[in-house]
PDB file of C-alpha atoms and ligand atoms in Angstrom:
ATOM      1  CA  UNK A   1     183.474  37.554 113.508  1.00 54.00           C
ATOM      2  CA  UNK A   2     180.575  39.911 112.791  1.00 59.00           C
ATOM      3  CA  UNK A   3     181.685  43.500 112.275  1.00 64.00           C
ATOM      4  CA  UNK A   4     180.215  46.173 114.514  1.00 65.00           C
ATOM      5  CA  UNK A   5     180.068  48.279 111.319  1.00 65.00           C
ATOM      6  CA  UNK A   6     177.656  46.476 108.952  1.00 63.00           C
ATOM      7  CA  UNK A   7     178.312  46.839 105.207  1.00 63.00           C
ATOM      8  CA  UNK A   8     175.832  49.034 103.307  1.00 57.00           C
ATOM      9  CA  UNK A   9     173.197  47.291 101.192  1.00 53.00           C
ATOM     10  CA  UNK A  10     174.432  46.843  97.605  1.00 49.00           C
ATOM     11  CA  UNK A  11     173.116  45.511  94.336  1.00 44.00           C
ATOM     12  CA  UNK A  12     174.861  42.634  92.537  1.00 42.00           C
ATOM     13  CA  UNK A  13     178.446  43.448  91.520  1.00 47.00           C
ATOM     14  CA  UNK A  14     178.984  44.106  87.820  1.00 47.00           C
ATOM     15  CA  UNK A  15     181.209  41.806  85.786  1.00 47.00           C
ATOM     16  CA  UNK A  16     183.980  43.163  83.571  1.00 47.00           C
ATOM     17  CA  UNK A  17     182.981  45.193  80.515  1.00 51.00           C
ATOM     18  CA  UNK A  18     179.350  46.170  79.913  1.00 58.00           C
ATOM     19  CA  UNK A  19     177.208  46.724  82.999  1.00 63.00           C
ATOM     20  CA  UNK A  20     174.948  43.822  83.922  1.00 65.00           C
ATOM     21  CA  UNK A  21     171.450  44.402  82.515  1.00 67.00           C
ATOM     22  CA  UNK A  22     170.008  44.106  85.989  1.00 72.00           C
ATOM     23  CA  UNK A  23     172.479  46.468  87.659  1.00 92.00           C
ATOM     24  CA  UNK A  24     170.027  49.382  87.581  1.00 97.00           C
ATOM     25  CA  UNK A  25     166.853  47.290  87.280  1.00 96.00           C
ATOM     26  CA  UNK A  26     163.913  49.048  88.953  1.00 96.00           C
ATOM     27  CA  UNK A  27     165.710  52.401  88.936  1.00 98.00           C
ATOM     28  CA  UNK A  28     164.308  55.453  87.154  1.00 98.00           C
ATOM     29  CA  UNK A  29     166.728  57.843  85.448  1.00 98.00           C
ATOM     30  CA  UNK A  30     166.157  61.370  84.172  1.00 99.00           C
ATOM     31  CA  UNK A  31     168.653  62.590  81.565  1.00 99.00           C
ATOM     32  CA  UNK A  32     168.525  66.236  80.477  1.00 98.00           C
ATOM     33  CA  UNK A  33     169.687  67.045  76.964  1.00 98.00           C
ATOM     34  CA  UNK A  34     169.228  63.335  76.322  1.00 98.00           C
ATOM     35  CA  UNK A  35     168.404  63.838  72.647  1.00 98.00           C
ATOM     36  CA  UNK A  36     171.990  64.233  71.452  1.00 97.00           C
ATOM     37  CA  UNK A  37     175.668  63.586  72.073  1.00 97.00           C
ATOM     38  CA  UNK A  38     176.673  62.738  75.650  1.00 98.00           C
ATOM     39  CA  UNK A  39     173.078  62.766  76.957  1.00 98.00           C
ATOM     40  CA  UNK A  40     171.987  60.288  74.302  1.00 98.00           C
ATOM     41  CA  UNK A  41     174.929  57.990  75.111  1.00 98.00           C
ATOM     42  CA  UNK A  42     174.058  58.194  78.841  1.00 98.00           C
ATOM     43  CA  UNK A  43     170.368  57.454  78.203  1.00 98.00           C
ATOM     44  CA  UNK A  44     171.225  54.367  76.136  1.00 98.00           C
ATOM     45  CA  UNK A  45     173.852  53.105  78.609  1.00 98.00           C
ATOM     46  CA  UNK A  46     171.505  53.519  81.599  1.00 98.00           C
ATOM     47  CA  UNK A  47     168.716  51.766  79.738  1.00 98.00           C
ATOM     48  CA  UNK A  48     171.044  48.867  78.795  1.00 97.00           C
ATOM     49  CA  UNK A  49     171.855  48.575  82.525  1.00 97.00           C
ATOM     50  CA  UNK A  50     168.147  48.116  83.262  1.00 97.00           C
ATOM     51  CA  UNK A  51     166.981  51.623  84.235  1.00 98.00           C
ATOM     52  CA  UNK A  52     163.752  53.178  82.978  1.00 98.00           C
ATOM     53  CA  UNK A  53     164.958  56.325  81.243  1.00 98.00           C
ATOM     54  CA  UNK A  54     163.223  59.695  80.889  1.00 98.00           C
ATOM     55  CA  UNK A  55     164.770  61.780  78.107  1.00 98.00           C
ATOM     56  CA  UNK A  56     164.266  65.548  78.525  1.00 98.00           C
ATOM     57  CA  UNK A  57     165.184  67.759  75.602  1.00 98.00           C
ATOM     58  CA  UNK A  58     163.846  70.804  73.768  1.00 98.00           C
ATOM     59  CA  UNK A  59     164.431  69.016  70.457  1.00 98.00           C
ATOM     60  CA  UNK A  60     161.226  66.980  70.116  1.00 98.00           C
ATOM     61  CA  UNK A  61     162.330  64.668  67.307  1.00 98.00           C
ATOM     62  CA  UNK A  62     165.675  63.882  68.955  1.00 98.00           C
ATOM     63  CA  UNK A  63     164.089  63.254  72.371  1.00 98.00           C
ATOM     64  CA  UNK A  64     161.473  60.923  70.893  1.00 98.00           C
ATOM     65  CA  UNK A  65     164.045  59.009  68.828  1.00 98.00           C
ATOM     66  CA  UNK A  66     166.338  58.407  71.834  1.00 98.00           C
ATOM     67  CA  UNK A  67     163.422  57.556  74.125  1.00 98.00           C
ATOM     68  CA  UNK A  68     162.238  54.983  71.588  1.00 98.00           C
ATOM     69  CA  UNK A  69     165.754  53.530  71.267  1.00 98.00           C
ATOM     70  CA  UNK A  70     166.061  53.377  75.078  1.00 98.00           C
ATOM     71  CA  UNK A  71     162.521  52.038  75.583  1.00 98.00           C
ATOM     72  CA  UNK A  72     161.890  55.106  77.740  1.00 98.00           C
ATOM     73  CA  UNK A  73     159.795  58.265  77.863  1.00 98.00           C
ATOM     74  CA  UNK A  74     160.412  61.553  76.004  1.00 98.00           C
ATOM     75  CA  UNK A  75     159.738  64.949  77.605  1.00 98.00           C
ATOM     76  CA  UNK A  76     159.850  67.988  75.354  1.00 98.00           C
ATOM     77  CA  UNK A  77     160.970  70.863  77.594  1.00 98.00           C
ATOM     78  CA  UNK A  78     162.947  74.063  77.362  1.00 98.00           C
ATOM     79  CA  UNK A  79     165.088  73.959  80.499  1.00 98.00           C
ATOM     80  CA  UNK A  80     165.673  77.700  80.230  1.00 98.00           C
ATOM     81  CA  UNK A  81     162.072  78.046  81.452  1.00 97.00           C
ATOM     82  CA  UNK A  82     161.954  77.343  85.228  1.00 95.00           C
ATOM     83  CA  UNK A  83     158.227  76.566  84.957  1.00 94.00           C
ATOM     84  CA  UNK A  84     159.015  73.658  82.598  1.00 93.00           C
ATOM     85  CA  UNK A  85     160.909  71.803  85.329  1.00 95.00           C
ATOM     86  CA  UNK A  86     157.587  71.054  87.062  1.00 95.00           C
ATOM     87  CA  UNK A  87     156.559  68.950  84.049  1.00 95.00           C
ATOM     88  CA  UNK A  88     159.469  66.543  84.560  1.00 98.00           C
ATOM     89  CA  UNK A  89     159.154  63.455  86.784  1.00 98.00           C
ATOM     90  CA  UNK A  90     159.975  64.012  90.461  1.00 98.00           C
ATOM     91  CA  UNK A  91     160.289  60.237  91.051  1.00 98.00           C
ATOM     92  CA  UNK A  92     163.776  59.833  89.634  1.00 98.00           C
ATOM     93  CA  UNK A  93     166.445  57.750  91.398  1.00 98.00           C
ATOM     94  CA  UNK A  94     169.164  58.907  89.005  1.00 98.00           C
ATOM     95  CA  UNK A  95     169.536  62.465  87.733  1.00 99.00           C
ATOM     96  CA  UNK A  96     171.956  63.249  84.920  1.00 99.00           C
ATOM     97  CA  UNK A  97     172.297  67.033  84.555  1.00 99.00           C
ATOM     98  CA  UNK A  98     173.662  67.173  81.029  1.00 98.00           C
ATOM     99  CA  UNK A  99     171.877  69.758  78.843  1.00 98.00           C
ATOM    100  CA  UNK A 100     174.188  72.536  77.783  1.00 97.00           C
ATOM    101  CA  UNK A 101     175.149  75.036  75.140  1.00 95.00           C
ATOM    102  CA  UNK A 102     178.163  77.110  74.237  1.00 93.00           C
ATOM    103  CA  UNK A 103     178.801  80.672  73.081  1.00 93.00           C
ATOM    104  CA  UNK A 104     182.264  81.912  72.161  1.00 90.00           C
ATOM    105  CA  UNK A 105     183.005  85.654  72.324  1.00 95.00           C
ATOM    106  CA  UNK A 106     185.386  88.010  74.165  1.00 96.00           C
ATOM    107  CA  UNK A 107     184.062  89.339  77.489  1.00 98.00           C
ATOM    108  CA  UNK A 108     183.790  92.850  76.078  1.00 98.00           C
ATOM    109  CA  UNK A 109     181.469  91.627  73.323  1.00 97.00           C
ATOM    110  CA  UNK A 110     179.649  88.809  75.143  1.00 98.00           C
ATOM    111  CA  UNK A 111     175.867  89.320  74.801  1.00 98.00           C
ATOM    112  CA  UNK A 112     174.430  89.600  78.355  1.00 98.00           C
ATOM    113  CA  UNK A 113     171.225  87.768  77.392  1.00 98.00           C
ATOM    114  CA  UNK A 114     173.292  84.837  76.087  1.00 98.00           C
ATOM    115  CA  UNK A 115     175.319  84.784  79.332  1.00 98.00           C
ATOM    116  CA  UNK A 116     172.120  84.723  81.364  1.00 98.00           C
ATOM    117  CA  UNK A 117     170.531  81.989  79.211  1.00 98.00           C
ATOM    118  CA  UNK A 118     173.577  79.744  79.692  1.00 98.00           C
ATOM    119  CA  UNK A 119     173.363  80.149  83.500  1.00 98.00           C
ATOM    120  CA  UNK A 120     169.636  79.324  83.413  1.00 98.00           C
ATOM    121  CA  UNK A 121     170.083  76.098  81.395  1.00 98.00           C
ATOM    122  CA  UNK A 122     173.354  74.920  82.966  1.00 98.00           C
ATOM    123  CA  UNK A 123     173.021  76.084  86.623  1.00 98.00           C
ATOM    124  CA  UNK A 124     169.446  77.046  87.528  1.00 98.00           C
ATOM    125  CA  UNK A 125     167.852  74.019  85.813  1.00 98.00           C
ATOM    126  CA  UNK A 126     170.182  71.519  87.593  1.00 98.00           C
ATOM    127  CA  UNK A 127     169.399  73.295  90.909  1.00 98.00           C
ATOM    128  CA  UNK A 128     165.642  73.127  90.287  1.00 98.00           C
ATOM    129  CA  UNK A 129     165.895  69.481  89.233  1.00 98.00           C
ATOM    130  CA  UNK A 130     167.785  68.630  92.415  1.00 98.00           C
ATOM    131  CA  UNK A 131     165.044  70.354  94.449  1.00 98.00           C
ATOM    132  CA  UNK A 132     162.466  68.350  92.521  1.00 98.00           C
ATOM    133  CA  UNK A 133     164.034  64.880  92.607  1.00 98.00           C
ATOM    134  CA  UNK A 134     165.976  64.730  95.903  1.00 99.00           C
ATOM    135  CA  UNK A 135     162.885  64.194  98.117  1.00 98.00           C
ATOM    136  CA  UNK A 136     162.138  60.945  96.209  1.00 98.00           C
ATOM    137  CA  UNK A 137     165.791  59.830  96.435  1.00 98.00           C
ATOM    138  CA  UNK A 138     165.891  60.643 100.168  1.00 98.00           C
ATOM    139  CA  UNK A 139     162.645  58.724 100.730  1.00 98.00           C
ATOM    140  CA  UNK A 140     164.128  55.648  99.023  1.00 98.00           C
ATOM    141  CA  UNK A 141     167.491  55.980 100.777  1.00 98.00           C
ATOM    142  CA  UNK A 142     169.321  55.781  97.437  1.00 98.00           C
ATOM    143  CA  UNK A 143     170.115  58.182  94.633  1.00 98.00           C
ATOM    144  CA  UNK A 144     172.749  59.057  92.077  1.00 98.00           C
ATOM    145  CA  UNK A 145     173.307  62.540  90.692  1.00 99.00           C
ATOM    146  CA  UNK A 146     175.854  62.936  87.915  1.00 99.00           C
ATOM    147  CA  UNK A 147     176.536  66.418  86.638  1.00 99.00           C
ATOM    148  CA  UNK A 148     178.113  66.614  83.209  1.00 98.00           C
ATOM    149  CA  UNK A 149     180.611  69.347  83.894  1.00 98.00           C
ATOM    150  CA  UNK A 150     183.720  69.820  81.762  1.00 98.00           C
ATOM    151  CA  UNK A 151     187.417  70.493  81.932  1.00 98.00           C
ATOM    152  CA  UNK A 152     186.005  74.026  81.908  1.00 98.00           C
ATOM    153  CA  UNK A 153     184.581  73.339  85.395  1.00 98.00           C
ATOM    154  CA  UNK A 154     188.214  73.065  86.545  1.00 98.00           C
ATOM    155  CA  UNK A 155     190.095  75.279  84.074  1.00 97.00           C
ATOM    156  CA  UNK A 156     189.294  78.433  82.115  1.00 97.00           C
ATOM    157  CA  UNK A 157     189.704  79.268  78.440  1.00 94.00           C
ATOM    158  CA  UNK A 158     189.408  82.715  76.881  1.00 94.00           C
ATOM    159  CA  UNK A 159     186.144  83.690  75.141  1.00 94.00           C
ATOM    160  CA  UNK A 160     184.039  81.171  77.100  1.00 96.00           C
ATOM    161  CA  UNK A 161     183.008  83.346  80.066  1.00 98.00           C
ATOM    162  CA  UNK A 162     179.417  82.107  80.317  1.00 98.00           C
ATOM    163  CA  UNK A 163     180.303  78.433  79.883  1.00 98.00           C
ATOM    164  CA  UNK A 164     183.279  78.490  82.295  1.00 98.00           C
ATOM    165  CA  UNK A 165     181.205  80.410  84.876  1.00 99.00           C
ATOM    166  CA  UNK A 166     178.316  77.947  84.583  1.00 99.00           C
ATOM    167  CA  UNK A 167     180.509  74.842  84.812  1.00 98.00           C
ATOM    168  CA  UNK A 168     182.362  76.182  87.875  1.00 98.00           C
ATOM    169  CA  UNK A 169     178.967  76.897  89.488  1.00 99.00           C
ATOM    170  CA  UNK A 170     177.808  73.361  88.679  1.00 99.00           C
ATOM    171  CA  UNK A 171     180.899  71.997  90.458  1.00 99.00           C
ATOM    172  CA  UNK A 172     179.876  73.885  93.617  1.00 99.00           C
ATOM    173  CA  UNK A 173     176.256  72.792  93.361  1.00 99.00           C
ATOM    174  CA  UNK A 174     177.358  69.167  92.941  1.00 99.00           C
ATOM    175  CA  UNK A 175     179.488  69.318  96.109  1.00 99.00           C
ATOM    176  CA  UNK A 176     176.643  70.790  98.189  1.00 99.00           C
ATOM    177  CA  UNK A 177     174.321  68.032  96.902  1.00 99.00           C
ATOM    178  CA  UNK A 178     176.983  65.486  97.941  1.00 99.00           C
ATOM    179  CA  UNK A 179     177.133  66.838 101.499  1.00 99.00           C
ATOM    180  CA  UNK A 180     173.360  67.077 101.926  1.00 99.00           C
ATOM    181  CA  UNK A 181     172.707  63.747 100.177  1.00 98.00           C
ATOM    182  CA  UNK A 182     175.260  61.652 102.068  1.00 98.00           C
ATOM    183  CA  UNK A 183     173.041  60.793 105.065  1.00 98.00           C
ATOM    184  CA  UNK A 184     170.297  59.720 102.615  1.00 98.00           C
ATOM    185  CA  UNK A 185     172.377  57.347 100.439  1.00 98.00           C
ATOM    186  CA  UNK A 186     172.535  59.899  97.627  1.00 98.00           C
ATOM    187  CA  UNK A 187     175.832  60.592  95.860  1.00 98.00           C
ATOM    188  CA  UNK A 188     176.549  63.579  93.642  1.00 99.00           C
ATOM    189  CA  UNK A 189     179.545  63.788  91.333  1.00 98.00           C
ATOM    190  CA  UNK A 190     180.772  65.646  88.283  1.00 99.00           C
ATOM    191  CA  UNK A 191     182.441  64.198  85.231  1.00 98.00           C
ATOM    192  CA  UNK A 192     184.801  66.553  83.430  1.00 98.00           C
ATOM    193  CA  UNK A 193     185.288  65.662  79.789  1.00 98.00           C
ATOM    194  CA  UNK A 194     187.743  67.302  77.444  1.00 97.00           C
ATOM    195  CA  UNK A 195     186.520  67.676  73.872  1.00 96.00           C
ATOM    196  CA  UNK A 196     183.977  65.002  72.952  1.00 96.00           C
ATOM    197  CA  UNK A 197     182.945  64.104  69.412  1.00 93.00           C
ATOM    198  CA  UNK A 198     179.356  65.498  69.493  1.00 92.00           C
ATOM    199  CA  UNK A 199     177.297  67.987  67.433  1.00 87.00           C
ATOM    200  CA  UNK A 200     178.235  70.723  69.981  1.00 83.00           C
ATOM    201  CA  UNK A 201     181.951  70.273  69.241  1.00 90.00           C
ATOM    202  CA  UNK A 202     181.513  69.717  65.509  1.00 89.00           C
ATOM    203  CA  UNK A 203     179.785  73.153  65.440  1.00 85.00           C
ATOM    204  CA  UNK A 204     182.715  74.676  67.334  1.00 84.00           C
ATOM    205  CA  UNK A 205     185.214  73.163  64.872  1.00 90.00           C
ATOM    206  CA  UNK A 206     183.278  74.686  61.950  1.00 89.00           C
ATOM    207  CA  UNK A 207     183.078  78.128  63.668  1.00 83.00           C
ATOM    208  CA  UNK A 208     186.766  78.159  64.653  1.00 82.00           C
ATOM    209  CA  UNK A 209     187.816  77.083  61.129  1.00 88.00           C
ATOM    210  CA  UNK A 210     185.872  80.001  59.674  1.00 87.00           C
ATOM    211  CA  UNK A 211     187.168  82.438  62.335  1.00 82.00           C
ATOM    212  CA  UNK A 212     190.843  81.459  61.930  1.00 82.00           C
ATOM    213  CA  UNK A 213     190.700  80.796  58.170  1.00 89.00           C
ATOM    214  CA  UNK A 214     192.129  77.290  58.645  1.00 92.00           C
ATOM    215  CA  UNK A 215     190.892  73.737  57.974  1.00 93.00           C
ATOM    216  CA  UNK A 216     188.981  71.539  60.460  1.00 91.00           C
ATOM    217  CA  UNK A 217     191.979  69.220  61.037  1.00 90.00           C
ATOM    218  CA  UNK A 218     194.158  72.198  61.976  1.00 92.00           C
ATOM    219  CA  UNK A 219     191.446  73.475  64.356  1.00 91.00           C
ATOM    220  CA  UNK A 220     191.408  70.074  66.013  1.00 92.00           C
ATOM    221  CA  UNK A 221     195.195  69.771  66.384  1.00 91.00           C
ATOM    222  CA  UNK A 222     196.169  73.418  67.008  1.00 90.00           C
ATOM    223  CA  UNK A 223     193.154  74.831  68.890  1.00 87.00           C
ATOM    224  CA  UNK A 224     190.981  72.162  70.552  1.00 90.00           C
ATOM    225  CA  UNK A 225     193.628  69.550  71.379  1.00 94.00           C
ATOM    226  CA  UNK A 226     196.495  71.975  71.993  1.00 92.00           C
ATOM    227  CA  UNK A 227     196.351  71.381  75.775  1.00 92.00           C
ATOM    228  CA  UNK A 228     195.450  67.677  75.656  1.00 94.00           C
ATOM    229  CA  UNK A 229     198.409  65.280  75.843  1.00 95.00           C
ATOM    230  CA  UNK A 230     196.155  62.568  74.325  1.00 96.00           C
ATOM    231  CA  UNK A 231     195.597  63.862  70.796  1.00 94.00           C
ATOM    232  CA  UNK A 232     192.114  62.657  69.968  1.00 94.00           C
ATOM    233  CA  UNK A 233     188.505  63.542  70.686  1.00 96.00           C
ATOM    234  CA  UNK A 234     186.794  61.621  73.480  1.00 97.00           C
ATOM    235  CA  UNK A 235     183.791  59.512  72.429  1.00 97.00           C
ATOM    236  CA  UNK A 236     180.354  60.090  74.011  1.00 98.00           C
ATOM    237  CA  UNK A 237     180.193  56.362  74.857  1.00 98.00           C
ATOM    238  CA  UNK A 238     183.365  56.736  76.955  1.00 98.00           C
ATOM    239  CA  UNK A 239     181.700  59.510  78.997  1.00 98.00           C
ATOM    240  CA  UNK A 240     178.574  57.365  79.381  1.00 98.00           C
ATOM    241  CA  UNK A 241     180.676  54.443  80.670  1.00 98.00           C
ATOM    242  CA  UNK A 242     182.078  56.681  83.440  1.00 98.00           C
ATOM    243  CA  UNK A 243     178.583  57.968  84.271  1.00 98.00           C
ATOM    244  CA  UNK A 244     177.250  54.416  84.439  1.00 98.00           C
ATOM    245  CA  UNK A 245     180.065  53.403  86.790  1.00 97.00           C
ATOM    246  CA  UNK A 246     179.224  56.360  89.092  1.00 98.00           C
ATOM    247  CA  UNK A 247     175.610  55.113  89.163  1.00 98.00           C
ATOM    248  CA  UNK A 248     176.619  51.502  89.804  1.00 95.00           C
ATOM    249  CA  UNK A 249     176.883  49.355  92.929  1.00 92.00           C
ATOM    250  CA  UNK A 250     180.605  49.911  93.500  1.00 94.00           C
ATOM    251  CA  UNK A 251     180.601  53.711  93.625  1.00 96.00           C
ATOM    252  CA  UNK A 252     178.569  54.512  96.749  1.00 97.00           C
ATOM    253  CA  UNK A 253     181.647  55.903  98.529  1.00 98.00           C
ATOM    254  CA  UNK A 254     182.488  58.311  95.696  1.00 98.00           C
ATOM    255  CA  UNK A 255     180.724  61.595  96.226  1.00 98.00           C
ATOM    256  CA  UNK A 256     181.520  65.277  95.888  1.00 98.00           C
ATOM    257  CA  UNK A 257     184.195  64.330  93.375  1.00 98.00           C
ATOM    258  CA  UNK A 258     185.044  65.543  89.899  1.00 98.00           C
ATOM    259  CA  UNK A 259     186.345  62.950  87.474  1.00 98.00           C
ATOM    260  CA  UNK A 260     188.464  64.395  84.657  1.00 98.00           C
ATOM    261  CA  UNK A 261     188.123  62.527  81.352  1.00 98.00           C
ATOM    262  CA  UNK A 262     190.500  64.928  79.716  1.00 97.00           C
ATOM    263  CA  UNK A 263     193.401  63.065  78.118  1.00 97.00           C
ATOM    264  CA  UNK A 264     195.711  64.578  80.745  1.00 97.00           C
ATOM    265  CA  UNK A 265     194.726  68.250  80.194  1.00 96.00           C
ATOM    266  CA  UNK A 266     194.402  69.059  83.920  1.00 96.00           C
ATOM    267  CA  UNK A 267     197.704  67.275  84.671  1.00 95.00           C
ATOM    268  CA  UNK A 268     199.544  69.980  82.708  1.00 91.00           C
TER     269      UNK A 268
HETATM  270  P1  NAD B   1     174.885  68.389  72.200  1.00 85.62           P
HETATM  271  O1  NAD B   1     174.706  69.732  71.592  1.00 85.62           O
HETATM  272  O2  NAD B   1     175.227  67.233  71.318  1.00 85.62           O
HETATM  273  O3  NAD B   1     173.619  68.009  73.072  1.00 85.62           O
HETATM  274  C1  NAD B   1     173.074  68.903  73.988  1.00 85.62           C
HETATM  275  C2  NAD B   1     171.597  68.604  74.110  1.00 85.62           C
HETATM  276  O4  NAD B   1     171.059  69.520  75.070  1.00 85.62           O
HETATM  277  C3  NAD B   1     170.849  68.806  72.798  1.00 85.62           C
HETATM  278  O5  NAD B   1     170.030  67.687  72.525  1.00 85.62           O
HETATM  279  C4  NAD B   1     170.022  70.063  73.062  1.00 85.62           C
HETATM  280  O6  NAD B   1     168.789  70.087  72.359  1.00 85.62           O
HETATM  281  C5  NAD B   1     169.821  69.997  74.569  1.00 85.62           C
HETATM  282  N1  NAD B   1     169.528  71.308  75.111  1.00 85.62           N
HETATM  283  C6  NAD B   1     170.269  72.448  74.990  1.00 85.62           C
HETATM  284  N2  NAD B   1     169.631  73.465  75.559  1.00 85.62           N
HETATM  285  C7  NAD B   1     168.461  72.971  76.049  1.00 85.62           C
HETATM  286  C8  NAD B   1     167.365  73.556  76.730  1.00 85.62           C
HETATM  287  N3  NAD B   1     167.300  74.868  76.985  1.00 85.62           N
HETATM  288  N4  NAD B   1     166.331  72.767  77.099  1.00 85.62           N
HETATM  289  C9  NAD B   1     166.347  71.449  76.820  1.00 85.62           C
HETATM  290  N5  NAD B   1     167.364  70.843  76.152  1.00 85.62           N
HETATM  291  C10 NAD B   1     168.403  71.606  75.780  1.00 85.62           C
HETATM  292  O7  NAD B   1     176.014  68.605  73.325  1.00 85.62           O
HETATM  293  P2  NAD B   1     177.026  67.593  74.035  1.00 85.62           P
HETATM  294  O8  NAD B   1     178.361  67.833  73.466  1.00 85.62           O
HETATM  295  O9  NAD B   1     176.484  66.215  74.086  1.00 85.62           O
HETATM  296  O10 NAD B   1     177.044  68.260  75.496  1.00 85.62           O
HETATM  297  C11 NAD B   1     176.301  67.751  76.554  1.00 85.62           C
HETATM  298  C12 NAD B   1     176.888  68.269  77.853  1.00 85.62           C
HETATM  299  O11 NAD B   1     178.260  67.886  77.937  1.00 85.62           O
HETATM  300  C13 NAD B   1     176.874  69.801  77.976  1.00 85.62           C
HETATM  301  O12 NAD B   1     176.580  70.173  79.296  1.00 85.62           O
HETATM  302  C14 NAD B   1     178.302  70.188  77.637  1.00 85.62           C
HETATM  303  O13 NAD B   1     178.677  71.386  78.248  1.00 85.62           O
HETATM  304  C15 NAD B   1     179.053  68.999  78.224  1.00 85.62           C
HETATM  305  N6  NAD B   1     180.383  68.820  77.669  1.00 85.62           N
HETATM  306  C16 NAD B   1     180.548  68.621  76.330  1.00 85.62           C
HETATM  307  C17 NAD B   1     181.827  68.472  75.829  1.00 85.62           C
HETATM  308  C18 NAD B   1     182.084  68.254  74.376  1.00 85.62           C
HETATM  309  O14 NAD B   1     183.244  68.356  73.973  1.00 85.62           O
HETATM  310  N7  NAD B   1     181.084  67.950  73.556  1.00 85.62           N
HETATM  311  C19 NAD B   1     182.927  68.530  76.682  1.00 85.62           C
HETATM  312  C20 NAD B   1     182.720  68.731  78.043  1.00 85.62           C
HETATM  313  C21 NAD B   1     181.438  68.867  78.513  1.00 85.62           C
END
């Protein structure tokens, strides 16, 4: 019997393991901060799944290297500059808001200009990129927005006021995009990693070791992983696999959600 509620149009289902190379064939993806760490892993995973990938980063060499590896296009932009957003492609079907930075200091000593910079890169730029790319996604009736949030979008830690504020704001922005995008076939979700083995975290381990006068292994066990029941760093490729799944053919009903990849941190 034919259903009175027809199933939505879908691409071919992925097999187990690596995404089928055609899964995102014909799709265009824009990955911010794609030159390093999680962004690089996302750019490569999306490209392996068949998407044409635009890598936006302020680090020219890194952006070009990843774009070459992904067979995509590099864009050298400082996302702290709202005017730079206009240089990025509007015709993206997939937007990965990933670029970010950290600054660790008590509230009483936190430099206001650093706080403001972090909001510009991690909140205002994602907002402006949504404004820029959503019309194309709406016109095509399909789009995927994945915001690389953090456990710190769901939980706070001391000395990270700017970062925790920005990630909580990104969570709200992602949910509004989910509500507005739903009638247009556009989903918007956050992923919420715990500590991932990337240059950003390796820098934090070095800084914390110097600040506490302890070794890097102790920083890892006693500071970074103190609240994580799973006692290891997450790998960037594991984050990219979750992002790819959210962009794939079986995730059209998942929107406005936040997916913790946190080794059980938020279960505590
Ligand atoms: P990373 O430092 O390895 O990479 C960040 C990239 O963003 C770099 O290539 C950098 O050049 C780029 N970038 C920073 N500011 C920019 C700007 N103004 N304009 C253009 N590009 C800019 O960091 P990562 O660990 O891969 O982090 C990526 C994202 O994942 C961030 O949003 C971060 O908050 C989030 N995250 C990271 C972790 C972790 O443990 N590493 C955990 C949770 C969430």
